[in-house]
GROMACS .gro file of C-alpha atoms in nm:
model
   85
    1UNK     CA    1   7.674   5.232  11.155
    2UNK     CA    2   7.673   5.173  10.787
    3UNK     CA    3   7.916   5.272  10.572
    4UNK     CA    4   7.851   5.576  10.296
    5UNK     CA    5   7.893   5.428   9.907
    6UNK     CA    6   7.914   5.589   9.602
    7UNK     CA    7   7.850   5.432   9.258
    8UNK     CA    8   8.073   5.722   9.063
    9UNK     CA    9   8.156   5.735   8.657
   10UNK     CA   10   8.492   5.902   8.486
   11UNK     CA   11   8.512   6.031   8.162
   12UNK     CA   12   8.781   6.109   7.920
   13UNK     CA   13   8.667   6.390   7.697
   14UNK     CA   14   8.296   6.128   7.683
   15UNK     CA   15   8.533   5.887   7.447
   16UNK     CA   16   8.569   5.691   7.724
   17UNK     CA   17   8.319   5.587   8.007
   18UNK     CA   18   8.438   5.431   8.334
   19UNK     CA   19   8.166   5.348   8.654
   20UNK     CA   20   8.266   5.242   8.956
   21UNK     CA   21   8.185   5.196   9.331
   22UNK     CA   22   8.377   5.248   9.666
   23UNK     CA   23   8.337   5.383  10.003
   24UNK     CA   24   8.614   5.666   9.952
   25UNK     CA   25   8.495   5.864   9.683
   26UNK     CA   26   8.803   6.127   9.706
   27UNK     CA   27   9.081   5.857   9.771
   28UNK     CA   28   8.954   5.657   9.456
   29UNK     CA   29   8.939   5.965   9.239
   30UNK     CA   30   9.304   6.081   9.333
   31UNK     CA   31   9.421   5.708   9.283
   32UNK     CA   32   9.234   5.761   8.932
   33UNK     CA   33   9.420   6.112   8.870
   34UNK     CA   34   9.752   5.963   8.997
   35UNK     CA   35   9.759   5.624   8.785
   36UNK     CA   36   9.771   5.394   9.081
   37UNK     CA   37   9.662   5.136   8.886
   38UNK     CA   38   9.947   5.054   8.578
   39UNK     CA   39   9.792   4.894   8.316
   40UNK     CA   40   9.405   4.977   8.420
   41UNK     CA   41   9.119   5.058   8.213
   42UNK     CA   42   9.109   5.408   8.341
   43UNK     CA   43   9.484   5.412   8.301
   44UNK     CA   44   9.464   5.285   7.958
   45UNK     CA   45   9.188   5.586   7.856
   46UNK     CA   46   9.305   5.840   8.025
   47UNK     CA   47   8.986   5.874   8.245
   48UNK     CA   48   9.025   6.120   8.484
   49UNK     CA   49   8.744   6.320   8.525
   50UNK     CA   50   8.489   6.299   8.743
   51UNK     CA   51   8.203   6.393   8.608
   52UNK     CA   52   7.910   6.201   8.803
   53UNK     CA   53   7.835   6.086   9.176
   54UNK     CA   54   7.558   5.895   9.383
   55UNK     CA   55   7.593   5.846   9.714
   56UNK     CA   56   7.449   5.530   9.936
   57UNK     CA   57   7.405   5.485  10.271
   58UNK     CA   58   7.532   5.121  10.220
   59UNK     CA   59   7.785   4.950   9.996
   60UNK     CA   60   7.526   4.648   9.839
   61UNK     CA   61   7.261   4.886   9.713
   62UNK     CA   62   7.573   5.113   9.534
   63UNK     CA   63   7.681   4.768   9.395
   64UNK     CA   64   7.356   4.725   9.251
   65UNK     CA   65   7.310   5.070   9.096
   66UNK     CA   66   7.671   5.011   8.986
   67UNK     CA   67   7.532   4.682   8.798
   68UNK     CA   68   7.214   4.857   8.667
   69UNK     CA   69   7.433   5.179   8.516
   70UNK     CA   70   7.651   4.961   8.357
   71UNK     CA   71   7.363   4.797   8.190
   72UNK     CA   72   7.244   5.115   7.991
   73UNK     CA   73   7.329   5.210   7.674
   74UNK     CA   74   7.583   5.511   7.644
   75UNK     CA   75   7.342   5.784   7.539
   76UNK     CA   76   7.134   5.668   7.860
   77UNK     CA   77   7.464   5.719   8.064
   78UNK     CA   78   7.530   6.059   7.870
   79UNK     CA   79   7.204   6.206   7.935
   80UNK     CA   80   7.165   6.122   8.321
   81UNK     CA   81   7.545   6.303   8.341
   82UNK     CA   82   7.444   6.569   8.131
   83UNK     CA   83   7.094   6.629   8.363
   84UNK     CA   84   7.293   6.658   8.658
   85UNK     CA   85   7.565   6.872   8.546
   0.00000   0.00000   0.00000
């Protein structure tokens, strides 16, 4: 059975952007909230909110909507949060 992936983006206040992909959306998020990660991006930012999801039914199609989100420009990103929220 395949695994469920989600391509996911944090935001700090929208200063900051962060996307990302993994197979445990609410492990990764509290790993985000906790500061797992010293020295991280996210850590860096303070990005801690979740503020959109997708979800996949495998991991190399998330990977490549990962790729493709982190291709647009900000305003792109902004607007597809802002139409699902």
């Amino acid at each position: 059975m395949p695994e469920i992936s989600y391509v996911y983006i944090l935001a700090s206040g929208f200063k900051h952007l962060y996307i990302g992909v993994t197979s445990e959306l609410e492990v990764r998020i509290l790993q985000h909230k906790n500061g797992s990660f010293p020295g991280s991006f996210t850590e860096r930012y303070n990005i801690k909110d979740l503020v959109y999801f997708e979800r996949f039914a495998d991991l190399p199609a998330a990977i490549a909507r990962e790729k493709q989100l982190k291709r647009w420009s900000r305003i792109k990103k902004i607007r597809l949060i802002v139409a699902e929220n």
